[in-house]
Short mmCIF file of C-alpha atoms in Angstrom, two decimals:
data_model
loop_
_atom_site.label_atom_id
_atom_site.label_comp_id
_atom_site.label_asym_id
_atom_site.label_seq_id
_atom_site.Cartn_x
_atom_site.Cartn_y
_atom_site.Cartn_z
CA MET A 1 79.53 21.75 70.50
CA ALA A 2 76.29 22.96 71.77
CA ARG A 3 78.06 26.01 73.84
CA ILE A 4 79.58 27.01 70.82
CA LYS A 5 76.40 26.67 68.42
CA GLU A 6 75.15 28.98 71.48
CA TYR A 7 78.00 31.26 71.37
CA LEU A 8 77.80 31.34 67.41
CA ARG A 9 73.80 32.01 67.50
CA ILE A 10 74.06 35.15 70.21
CA LEU A 11 77.10 36.39 67.84
CA THR A 12 74.68 36.69 64.63
CA LYS A 13 71.91 38.34 66.74
CA SER A 14 74.45 41.00 67.97
CA PRO A 15 75.89 42.95 64.70
CA ILE A 16 77.64 45.34 67.12
CA ILE A 17 79.93 42.09 68.26
CA LEU A 18 80.84 41.32 64.61
CA ILE A 19 81.99 44.35 63.84
CA ALA A 20 83.80 45.17 66.96
CA PHE A 21 85.62 41.73 66.15
CA PHE A 22 86.30 42.72 62.47
CA ILE A 23 87.81 46.00 63.65
CA ILE A 24 90.58 44.53 65.98
CA LEU A 25 91.32 41.72 63.49
CA THR A 26 92.13 44.43 60.73
CA PHE A 27 93.65 47.04 62.39
CA GLY A 28 95.32 45.14 65.65
CA SER A 29 97.64 43.35 63.36
CA ILE A 30 98.65 46.38 62.08
CA SER A 31 99.03 47.92 65.28
CA LEU A 32 101.14 44.95 66.43
CA GLY A 33 103.86 45.35 63.36
CA LYS A 34 104.36 49.10 64.09
CA ASN A 35 107.20 50.42 65.76
CA ALA A 36 105.84 52.17 69.36
CA GLU A 37 105.73 55.79 68.60
CA ILE A 38 108.06 56.38 71.93
CA ASN A 39 110.76 55.00 69.41
CA GLN A 40 110.06 57.41 66.88
CA TYR A 41 110.60 60.82 69.04
CA ALA A 42 113.31 62.60 71.00
CA ILE A 43 111.60 64.27 73.78
CA VAL A 44 112.69 67.71 74.05
CA THR A 45 112.80 69.52 77.98
CA ALA A 46 114.31 72.70 77.11
CA ILE A 47 115.16 74.74 74.25
CA GLY A 48 117.91 77.22 73.83
CA ILE A 49 118.13 80.00 70.88
CA ASP A 50 121.24 81.83 69.90
CA LYS A 51 122.41 83.61 66.60
CA ALA A 52 124.69 81.17 64.98
CA GLU A 53 128.21 82.08 65.08
CA ASN A 54 129.95 83.52 61.79
CA SER A 55 126.45 84.14 60.15
CA ASP A 56 124.16 86.85 59.88
CA ASN A 57 121.34 84.84 58.94
CA GLU A 58 121.36 81.83 60.66
CA VAL A 59 120.08 80.82 64.17
CA GLU A 60 121.10 78.04 66.51
CA ILE A 61 119.08 76.08 68.49
CA SER A 62 120.03 73.39 71.49
CA LEU A 63 117.47 71.05 72.45
CA LEU A 64 117.89 69.54 75.97
CA THR A 65 116.50 66.03 74.79
CA PHE A 66 115.64 62.89 76.35
CA VAL A 67 115.97 59.97 74.05
CA PRO A 68 113.85 56.89 75.55
CA VAL A 69 116.04 53.86 74.99
CA ALA A 70 116.17 50.72 77.30
CA GLN A 71 118.81 50.12 79.46
CA GLN A 72 120.32 53.62 79.73
CA SER A 73 121.41 55.05 82.99
CA PHE A 74 119.65 58.15 84.09
CA THR A 75 122.77 60.32 83.18
CA GLU A 76 123.12 59.11 79.91
CA LYS A 77 119.21 59.89 78.76
CA TYR A 78 119.71 63.55 78.59
CA LYS A 79 121.99 65.08 75.83
CA VAL A 80 122.13 68.80 74.18
CA ILE A 81 121.79 68.60 70.40
CA LYS A 82 122.68 71.44 68.34
CA ALA A 83 121.49 72.39 64.87
CA LYS A 84 121.53 75.92 62.80
CA GLY A 85 118.96 77.08 60.27
CA GLU A 86 118.16 80.18 58.60
CA SER A 87 114.77 79.90 60.87
CA VAL A 88 114.01 77.90 64.01
CA SER A 89 111.68 75.41 61.91
CA GLU A 90 114.56 74.72 59.49
CA ALA A 91 116.99 74.27 62.77
CA ILE A 92 114.56 71.69 64.57
CA ASP A 93 114.29 70.02 61.11
CA PHE A 94 118.18 69.43 61.08
CA ALA A 95 118.26 68.27 64.53
CA GLY A 96 115.60 65.93 64.13
CA LEU A 97 117.77 64.49 60.89
CA SER A 98 121.24 64.73 63.53
CA ILE A 99 119.91 62.13 66.20
CA GLY A 100 117.62 59.94 63.47
CA ARG A 101 114.13 60.85 65.56
CA ARG A 102 111.35 63.23 65.04
CA VAL A 103 111.56 66.18 67.58
CA GLY A 104 108.59 66.37 70.16
CA LEU A 105 108.19 69.54 71.86
CA ASN A 106 104.80 68.70 73.82
CA HIS A 107 107.40 68.31 77.30
CA VAL A 108 109.06 71.64 76.73
CA LYS A 109 109.02 73.87 80.07
CA ILE A 110 111.85 76.01 79.67
CA LEU A 111 112.69 78.39 76.55
CA VAL A 112 116.52 79.67 77.26
CA ILE A 113 117.16 82.74 75.09
CA ASN A 114 120.60 84.42 74.87
CA GLU A 115 120.06 88.23 76.00
CA GLU A 116 122.17 89.72 72.93
CA TYR A 117 119.73 87.76 70.53
CA PHE A 118 116.59 88.47 72.62
CA ASN A 119 117.19 92.20 71.65
CA GLU A 120 117.07 91.65 68.12
CA ASN A 121 114.26 89.44 66.68
CA ALA A 122 113.76 86.94 69.55
CA SER A 123 109.94 87.41 69.74
CA VAL A 124 109.40 86.40 66.11
CA GLU A 125 111.14 83.32 66.75
CA MET A 126 109.21 82.68 70.06
CA ASP A 127 105.78 83.68 68.17
CA PHE A 128 106.57 80.61 65.52
CA LEU A 129 107.31 77.81 68.42
CA VAL A 130 103.78 78.86 69.96
CA ARG A 131 101.77 78.88 66.83
CA ASP A 132 103.42 76.36 64.51
CA LYS A 133 105.16 73.89 67.16
CA ASN A 134 102.36 74.25 69.93
CA LEU A 135 104.60 74.69 72.59
CA ALA A 136 102.83 75.21 75.88
CA LEU A 137 101.98 79.02 76.83
CA SER A 138 103.20 77.79 80.66
CA THR A 139 106.78 77.39 79.14
CA SER A 140 109.06 79.47 81.21
CA VAL A 141 111.02 81.99 79.74
CA VAL A 142 114.43 82.61 80.51
CA CYS A 143 117.31 85.03 79.38
CA THR A 144 120.75 84.34 79.69
CA ASP A 145 124.07 86.14 79.52
CA ALA A 146 126.08 83.66 78.22
CA LYS A 147 125.02 81.25 74.85
CA ALA A 148 121.94 79.53 75.49
CA SER A 149 123.60 76.11 74.25
CA GLU A 150 126.08 76.41 77.26
CA PHE A 151 123.43 77.22 79.83
CA LEU A 152 121.47 73.73 78.83
CA GLU A 153 124.64 72.14 78.89
CA ALA A 154 124.49 73.31 82.47
CA VAL A 155 120.91 72.58 82.92
CA GLN A 156 121.69 69.11 81.39
CA LYS A 157 124.10 68.70 84.69
CA LEU A 158 121.78 69.71 86.95
CA ASP A 159 118.96 67.66 86.10
CA SER A 160 121.33 64.54 85.60
CA GLU A 161 123.10 64.62 88.86
CA SER A 162 122.01 67.33 91.61
CA SER A 163 119.22 67.34 93.93
CA ILE A 164 118.54 71.06 92.61
CA LYS A 165 116.89 71.35 89.44
CA ILE A 166 116.61 74.06 86.96
CA ASP A 167 112.75 74.01 87.54
CA ASP A 168 113.21 74.74 91.10
CA ILE A 169 115.56 77.75 90.56
CA ILE A 170 112.88 79.00 87.98
CA GLU A 171 109.29 77.97 89.23
CA PHE A 172 110.18 79.61 92.94
CA ASN A 173 110.78 83.24 91.28
CA ASN A 174 107.37 84.47 91.76
CA GLU A 175 107.15 83.47 95.77
CA TYR A 176 109.92 86.31 96.03
CA VAL A 177 109.88 90.04 96.17
CA TYR A 178 113.08 90.22 94.52
CA SER A 179 112.33 88.48 91.36
CA ASN A 180 109.51 87.02 88.60
CA GLU A 181 108.42 83.98 87.03
CA SER A 182 108.22 84.66 83.32
CA THR A 183 106.46 82.44 80.65
CA LEU A 184 105.38 82.55 76.97
CA GLU A 185 101.75 83.87 78.14
CA THR A 186 102.74 86.53 80.42
CA PHE A 187 105.53 87.64 77.59
CA TYR A 188 102.85 87.80 74.92
CA LYS A 189 100.09 89.28 77.22
CA GLY A 190 102.66 92.05 77.51
CA LEU A 191 103.32 92.09 74.14
CA TYR A 192 100.44 92.18 72.31
CA GLY A 193 98.34 94.11 75.35
CA PRO A 194 97.56 97.65 75.73
CA SER A 195 100.76 98.32 77.72
CA LYS A 196 103.40 96.61 75.52
CA SER A 197 105.26 95.56 78.55
CA SER A 198 106.14 92.85 79.99
CA LEU A 199 109.10 91.00 82.38
CA VAL A 200 111.67 87.98 81.57
CA SER A 201 113.62 86.59 84.27
CA PHE A 202 117.07 86.66 83.66
CA ILE A 203 119.53 83.97 84.88
CA ALA A 204 123.49 84.00 84.20
CA LEU A 205 125.81 81.55 83.73
CA SER A 206 129.19 82.86 85.07
CA ASP A 207 133.04 81.18 85.83
CA ASN A 208 134.01 80.47 89.02
CA SER A 209 131.39 82.46 90.90
CA ASP A 210 131.05 82.33 94.70
CA GLU A 211 127.48 82.44 94.59
CA GLY A 212 124.53 80.41 93.04
CA VAL A 213 124.89 76.26 91.91
CA THR A 214 127.99 75.50 90.33
CA VAL A 215 128.43 73.04 88.05
CA SER A 216 131.45 71.33 87.76
CA ALA A 217 133.17 69.12 84.80
CA ASN A 218 136.41 67.24 85.58
CA ASN A 219 138.00 64.42 83.08
CA GLY A 220 134.42 64.28 80.93
CA GLU A 221 132.44 63.46 84.07
CA GLY A 222 130.04 66.16 85.54
CA GLN A 223 129.56 66.83 89.07
CA ALA A 224 126.87 69.33 90.48
CA GLY A 225 126.59 70.80 94.05
CA ASN A 226 127.00 74.15 95.92
CA SER A 227 129.60 76.70 94.52
CA GLY A 228 132.74 76.73 96.29
CA SER A 229 133.01 73.07 96.49
CA GLN A 230 134.82 72.19 93.46
CA SER A 231 138.37 71.50 92.99
CA SER A 232 140.16 74.54 91.21
CA SER A 233 141.37 72.03 88.40
CA GLN A 234 137.80 71.34 87.59
CA SER A 235 136.05 73.52 85.14
CA GLU A 236 132.76 75.19 86.51
CA LYS A 237 130.10 77.31 85.69
CA THR A 238 127.72 78.93 87.96
CA ILE A 239 123.98 79.31 87.46
CA GLN A 240 123.20 81.89 89.47
CA ASN A 241 119.76 83.69 90.15
CA ASP A 242 120.22 87.02 91.79
CA GLY A 243 116.69 88.09 90.60
CA SER A 244 117.84 90.02 87.94
CA THR A 245 114.93 90.60 85.22
CA ILE A 246 114.55 92.36 81.85
CA LEU A 247 112.02 94.95 81.68
CA CYS A 248 110.81 94.59 77.84
CA ARG A 249 108.42 96.98 75.84
CA GLU A 250 107.38 95.64 72.48
CA GLY A 251 109.15 92.74 72.90
CA ARG A 252 112.73 94.18 73.55
CA GLU A 253 114.72 95.00 76.37
CA ILE A 254 114.38 98.57 78.18
CA ARG A 255 116.18 98.08 81.12
CA HIS A 256 118.03 95.11 82.93
CA LEU A 257 116.44 95.14 86.39
CA THR A 258 118.11 94.43 89.47
CA SER A 259 116.59 92.80 92.37
CA GLU A 260 116.03 95.80 94.46
CA ASP A 261 114.15 97.05 91.57
CA MET A 262 112.21 94.25 91.53
CA LYS A 263 111.27 94.38 95.28
CA LYS A 264 110.33 98.21 94.49
CA ILE A 265 108.05 97.14 91.55
CA ASN A 266 106.52 93.82 92.78
CA PHE A 267 104.92 95.67 95.94
CA LEU A 268 103.29 97.69 93.52
CA ARG A 269 102.17 94.67 91.68
CA GLY A 270 101.26 92.52 94.87
CA SER A 271 102.86 89.33 93.16
CA PHE A 272 104.88 87.87 96.14
CA VAL A 273 104.35 86.06 99.51
CA ARG A 274 108.14 86.07 100.78
CA GLY A 275 110.68 89.06 101.33
CA SER A 276 111.71 91.49 103.77
CA ILE A 277 111.65 94.77 104.99
CA THR A 278 114.83 96.70 106.73
CA ILE A 279 114.38 100.07 108.75
CA GLU A 280 117.75 101.76 109.47
CA ASN A 281 118.59 103.70 112.85
CA PHE A 282 115.04 103.10 114.67
CA SER A 283 114.47 103.82 118.08
CA ASP A 284 111.48 103.53 120.22
CA GLU A 285 110.84 102.32 124.09
CA VAL A 286 112.58 98.98 123.33
CA PHE A 287 115.31 99.77 120.85
CA HIS A 288 117.56 102.26 120.44
CA ASN A 289 119.50 103.42 116.83
CA ALA A 290 118.60 99.87 115.57
CA ARG A 291 118.71 98.23 112.28
CA LEU A 292 115.46 95.95 112.39
CA THR A 293 114.87 93.48 109.20
CA PHE A 294 111.12 92.12 109.21
CA ASP A 295 110.44 89.03 107.14
CA ILE A 296 107.28 89.12 105.11
CA TYR A 297 104.75 86.10 105.71
CA GLU A 298 101.80 87.54 103.92
CA SER A 299 100.74 90.54 101.66
CA PHE A 300 97.85 91.55 99.30
CA ILE A 301 97.66 94.52 97.20
CA ASN A 302 93.80 96.24 96.45
CA LYS A 303 93.55 98.78 93.57
CA ARG A 304 90.67 100.94 93.28
CA VAL A 305 90.38 103.19 90.45
CA LYS A 306 88.37 106.28 89.46
CA PHE A 307 88.14 109.68 87.11
CA GLU A 308 88.12 113.28 88.97
CA ASN A 309 88.08 116.33 86.35
CA ASN A 310 89.48 113.57 83.41
CA ILE A 311 92.44 112.75 85.70
CA PRO A 312 92.49 109.15 86.55
CA ILE A 313 93.50 108.10 90.22
CA VAL A 314 94.71 104.85 91.47
CA ASN A 315 93.89 103.72 95.03
CA ALA A 316 96.34 101.23 96.18
CA ASP A 317 95.73 99.56 99.53
CA VAL A 318 98.40 97.44 100.67
CA LYS A 319 98.48 95.35 103.32
CA VAL A 320 101.69 93.59 104.79
CA TYR A 321 102.00 91.02 107.55
CA VAL A 322 105.57 90.76 108.94
CA LYS A 323 107.71 89.33 111.75
CA LEU A 324 110.76 90.80 113.19
CA THR A 325 113.59 88.09 112.85
CA GLU A 326 116.75 90.27 113.06
CA ALA A 327 117.81 93.22 115.42
CA LYS A 328 121.12 94.86 115.45
CA GLU A 329 121.73 97.72 118.06
CA ASP A 330 125.58 98.62 118.53
CA ASP A 331 127.21 95.73 119.24
CA LEU A 332 124.51 93.53 119.91
CA GLU A 333 122.79 91.33 117.49
CA ILE A 334 120.04 89.31 117.92
CA LYS A 335 118.82 86.81 114.78
CA GLU A 336 116.00 84.43 116.53
CA ASN A 337 113.32 84.79 118.63
CA VAL A 338 113.13 88.27 119.04
CA ASP A 339 110.35 89.23 121.16
CA TYR A 340 108.54 92.22 119.48
CA LYS A 341 105.26 91.18 118.84
CA ASN A 342 103.56 93.99 119.63
CA MET A 343 104.85 96.56 117.64
CA SER A 344 104.92 100.21 118.94
CA GLU A 345 102.97 102.71 116.78
CA LYS A 346 106.21 104.38 116.06
CA ALA A 347 107.94 100.98 114.59
CA VAL A 348 104.35 100.58 112.63
CA ASN A 349 104.64 104.09 111.00
CA ALA A 350 108.33 103.64 110.05
CA LEU A 351 107.55 100.42 108.28
CA GLU A 352 104.63 101.91 106.43
CA LYS A 353 106.61 104.93 105.30
CA GLU A 354 109.18 102.49 104.09
CA VAL A 355 106.66 100.69 102.03
CA LYS A 356 105.45 103.81 100.79
CA ASN A 357 109.12 104.92 99.32
CA ILE A 358 109.51 101.53 98.20
CA ILE A 359 106.57 101.45 96.04
CA LYS A 360 107.27 105.00 94.93
CA GLU A 361 110.48 104.19 93.47
CA GLY A 362 109.28 101.22 91.98
CA LEU A 363 106.36 103.59 90.32
CA ASP A 364 109.34 106.24 89.21
CA ILE A 365 111.07 103.02 87.42
CA LEU A 366 107.86 102.38 85.33
CA ARG A 367 107.15 106.00 84.38
CA GLU A 368 110.68 106.50 83.40
CA ASN A 369 110.62 103.67 81.11
CA GLN A 370 106.92 104.00 79.95
CA CYS A 371 106.35 100.17 80.96
CA ASP A 372 102.88 99.98 82.75
CA ILE A 373 103.70 96.21 83.68
CA ILE A 374 101.01 96.71 86.50
CA ASP A 375 98.65 96.62 83.72
CA VAL A 376 97.03 100.02 85.43
CA TYR A 377 95.36 100.72 81.68
CA THR A 378 93.25 97.63 81.98
CA LEU A 379 92.07 98.52 84.98
CA LEU A 380 90.81 102.31 84.18
CA TYR A 381 89.70 101.33 80.88
CA ASN A 382 87.31 98.62 82.16
CA HIS A 383 86.18 101.31 85.05
CA ASP A 384 85.00 103.73 82.43
CA PRO A 385 86.16 103.29 78.46
CA ASN A 386 84.98 106.72 77.45
CA ALA A 387 86.83 108.31 80.24
CA MET A 388 89.78 106.69 79.42
CA GLN A 389 89.79 107.36 76.01
CA ASN A 390 89.27 111.41 76.59
CA PHE A 391 91.91 111.17 79.06
CA LEU A 392 94.53 109.49 76.34
CA LYS A 393 93.29 112.16 73.77
CA SER A 394 94.14 114.91 75.97
CA LEU A 395 98.07 113.88 76.28
CA GLU A 396 100.49 115.34 74.00
CA ASP A 397 102.23 111.48 74.08
CA GLU A 398 99.51 108.80 74.95
CA GLU A 399 102.58 106.23 75.55
CA ASP A 400 103.59 108.20 78.55
CA TYR A 401 100.08 107.96 80.34
CA LEU A 402 102.01 106.68 83.64
CA ASN A 403 103.22 109.84 84.33
CA HIS A 404 99.62 111.70 84.43
CA ILE A 405 97.74 109.13 86.62
CA ILE A 406 97.58 110.00 90.30
CA PHE A 407 98.58 107.27 92.51
CA LYS A 408 97.62 107.07 96.43
CA ILE A 409 99.41 104.42 98.46
CA SER A 410 97.69 103.41 101.54
CA PRO A 411 100.07 100.85 103.38
CA GLN A 412 99.20 98.94 106.57
CA ILE A 413 101.30 96.82 108.35
CA TYR A 414 100.55 94.16 110.71
CA SER A 415 103.05 91.91 113.07
CA SER A 416 102.74 88.33 113.93
#
């Protein structure tokens, strides 16, 4: 009894404890009576956008949704929910009605858009998702030749049953010289920046392809695995990332780039760490009329800009570190352990010439389409704003400034 009196005395002398006790008593009872917040939301991990069929005004969205319900198996957790509306906002509301939960977009990693719809007004819908729905700028943006809903259904099977995940297929794009990784941030940075240009990854969804990752369905049960491993009686869809990329200007497709096009452009961007270079009909003291393939294991590019007589000049120093991995000479082919660490001067010159030609062809693509995805405008403007403004005013067409900039490419090759 004496101890209880002592506790009460301490409480009366410490008002903060009484306040805390009152808050816990008041709001704790309310919280205990509420449903858990996780039971109120359907968590979306990917969004697909298509033009609605048989309608000129409606848009169809597809949500790859994870519904947290106890005692479900992993494969049952993911569902593709579809809904139509006159806007993305309305379609999302209808999706929430159909599943009886609020739609949570905080965990969206991928935004998939049908290529045809992308060229109409997808940038407006994407802008709404960023501004009103707080979609993360790091969300990957992908275009596809199929309906976005079909693409997400294939992704659902991959995420549920395959060791290969769609995240892997997309996130590793930026490592390779043949491809590109695009996000909402890179898209809008290009759209609203002075260059008005950006790149969007393109991943095809095809039927019964021999390449890519095949997702199959058999009697309503999905299977995922390497292409070519499934029975012909199964319905197969192949997610195929061959390095294709959409070159955009002002948010619309200008040109569909192949992996070879991207290789040419990415050498100038310096945004890769893996790839290869091949030189044909090469001869020196070691090889005679050989085809040599070198793996790239590191690359750097340093751009220096200046103005001379009101003409902008870009000096690009390109350093490429390579290793010979394949040599084919007449009927002899070597693919591993090629002992050629000390490359001859002739081999170095041949590689430097090849890199220079690759970059020149990439620059021709950008000039032809007036797409400054290497953001040379910003480099020149930051270097000398007045000189850049005077240069642009001197042009008949200010949008065609890439064709009037002098590029000096200096490649340097190093071997392991």
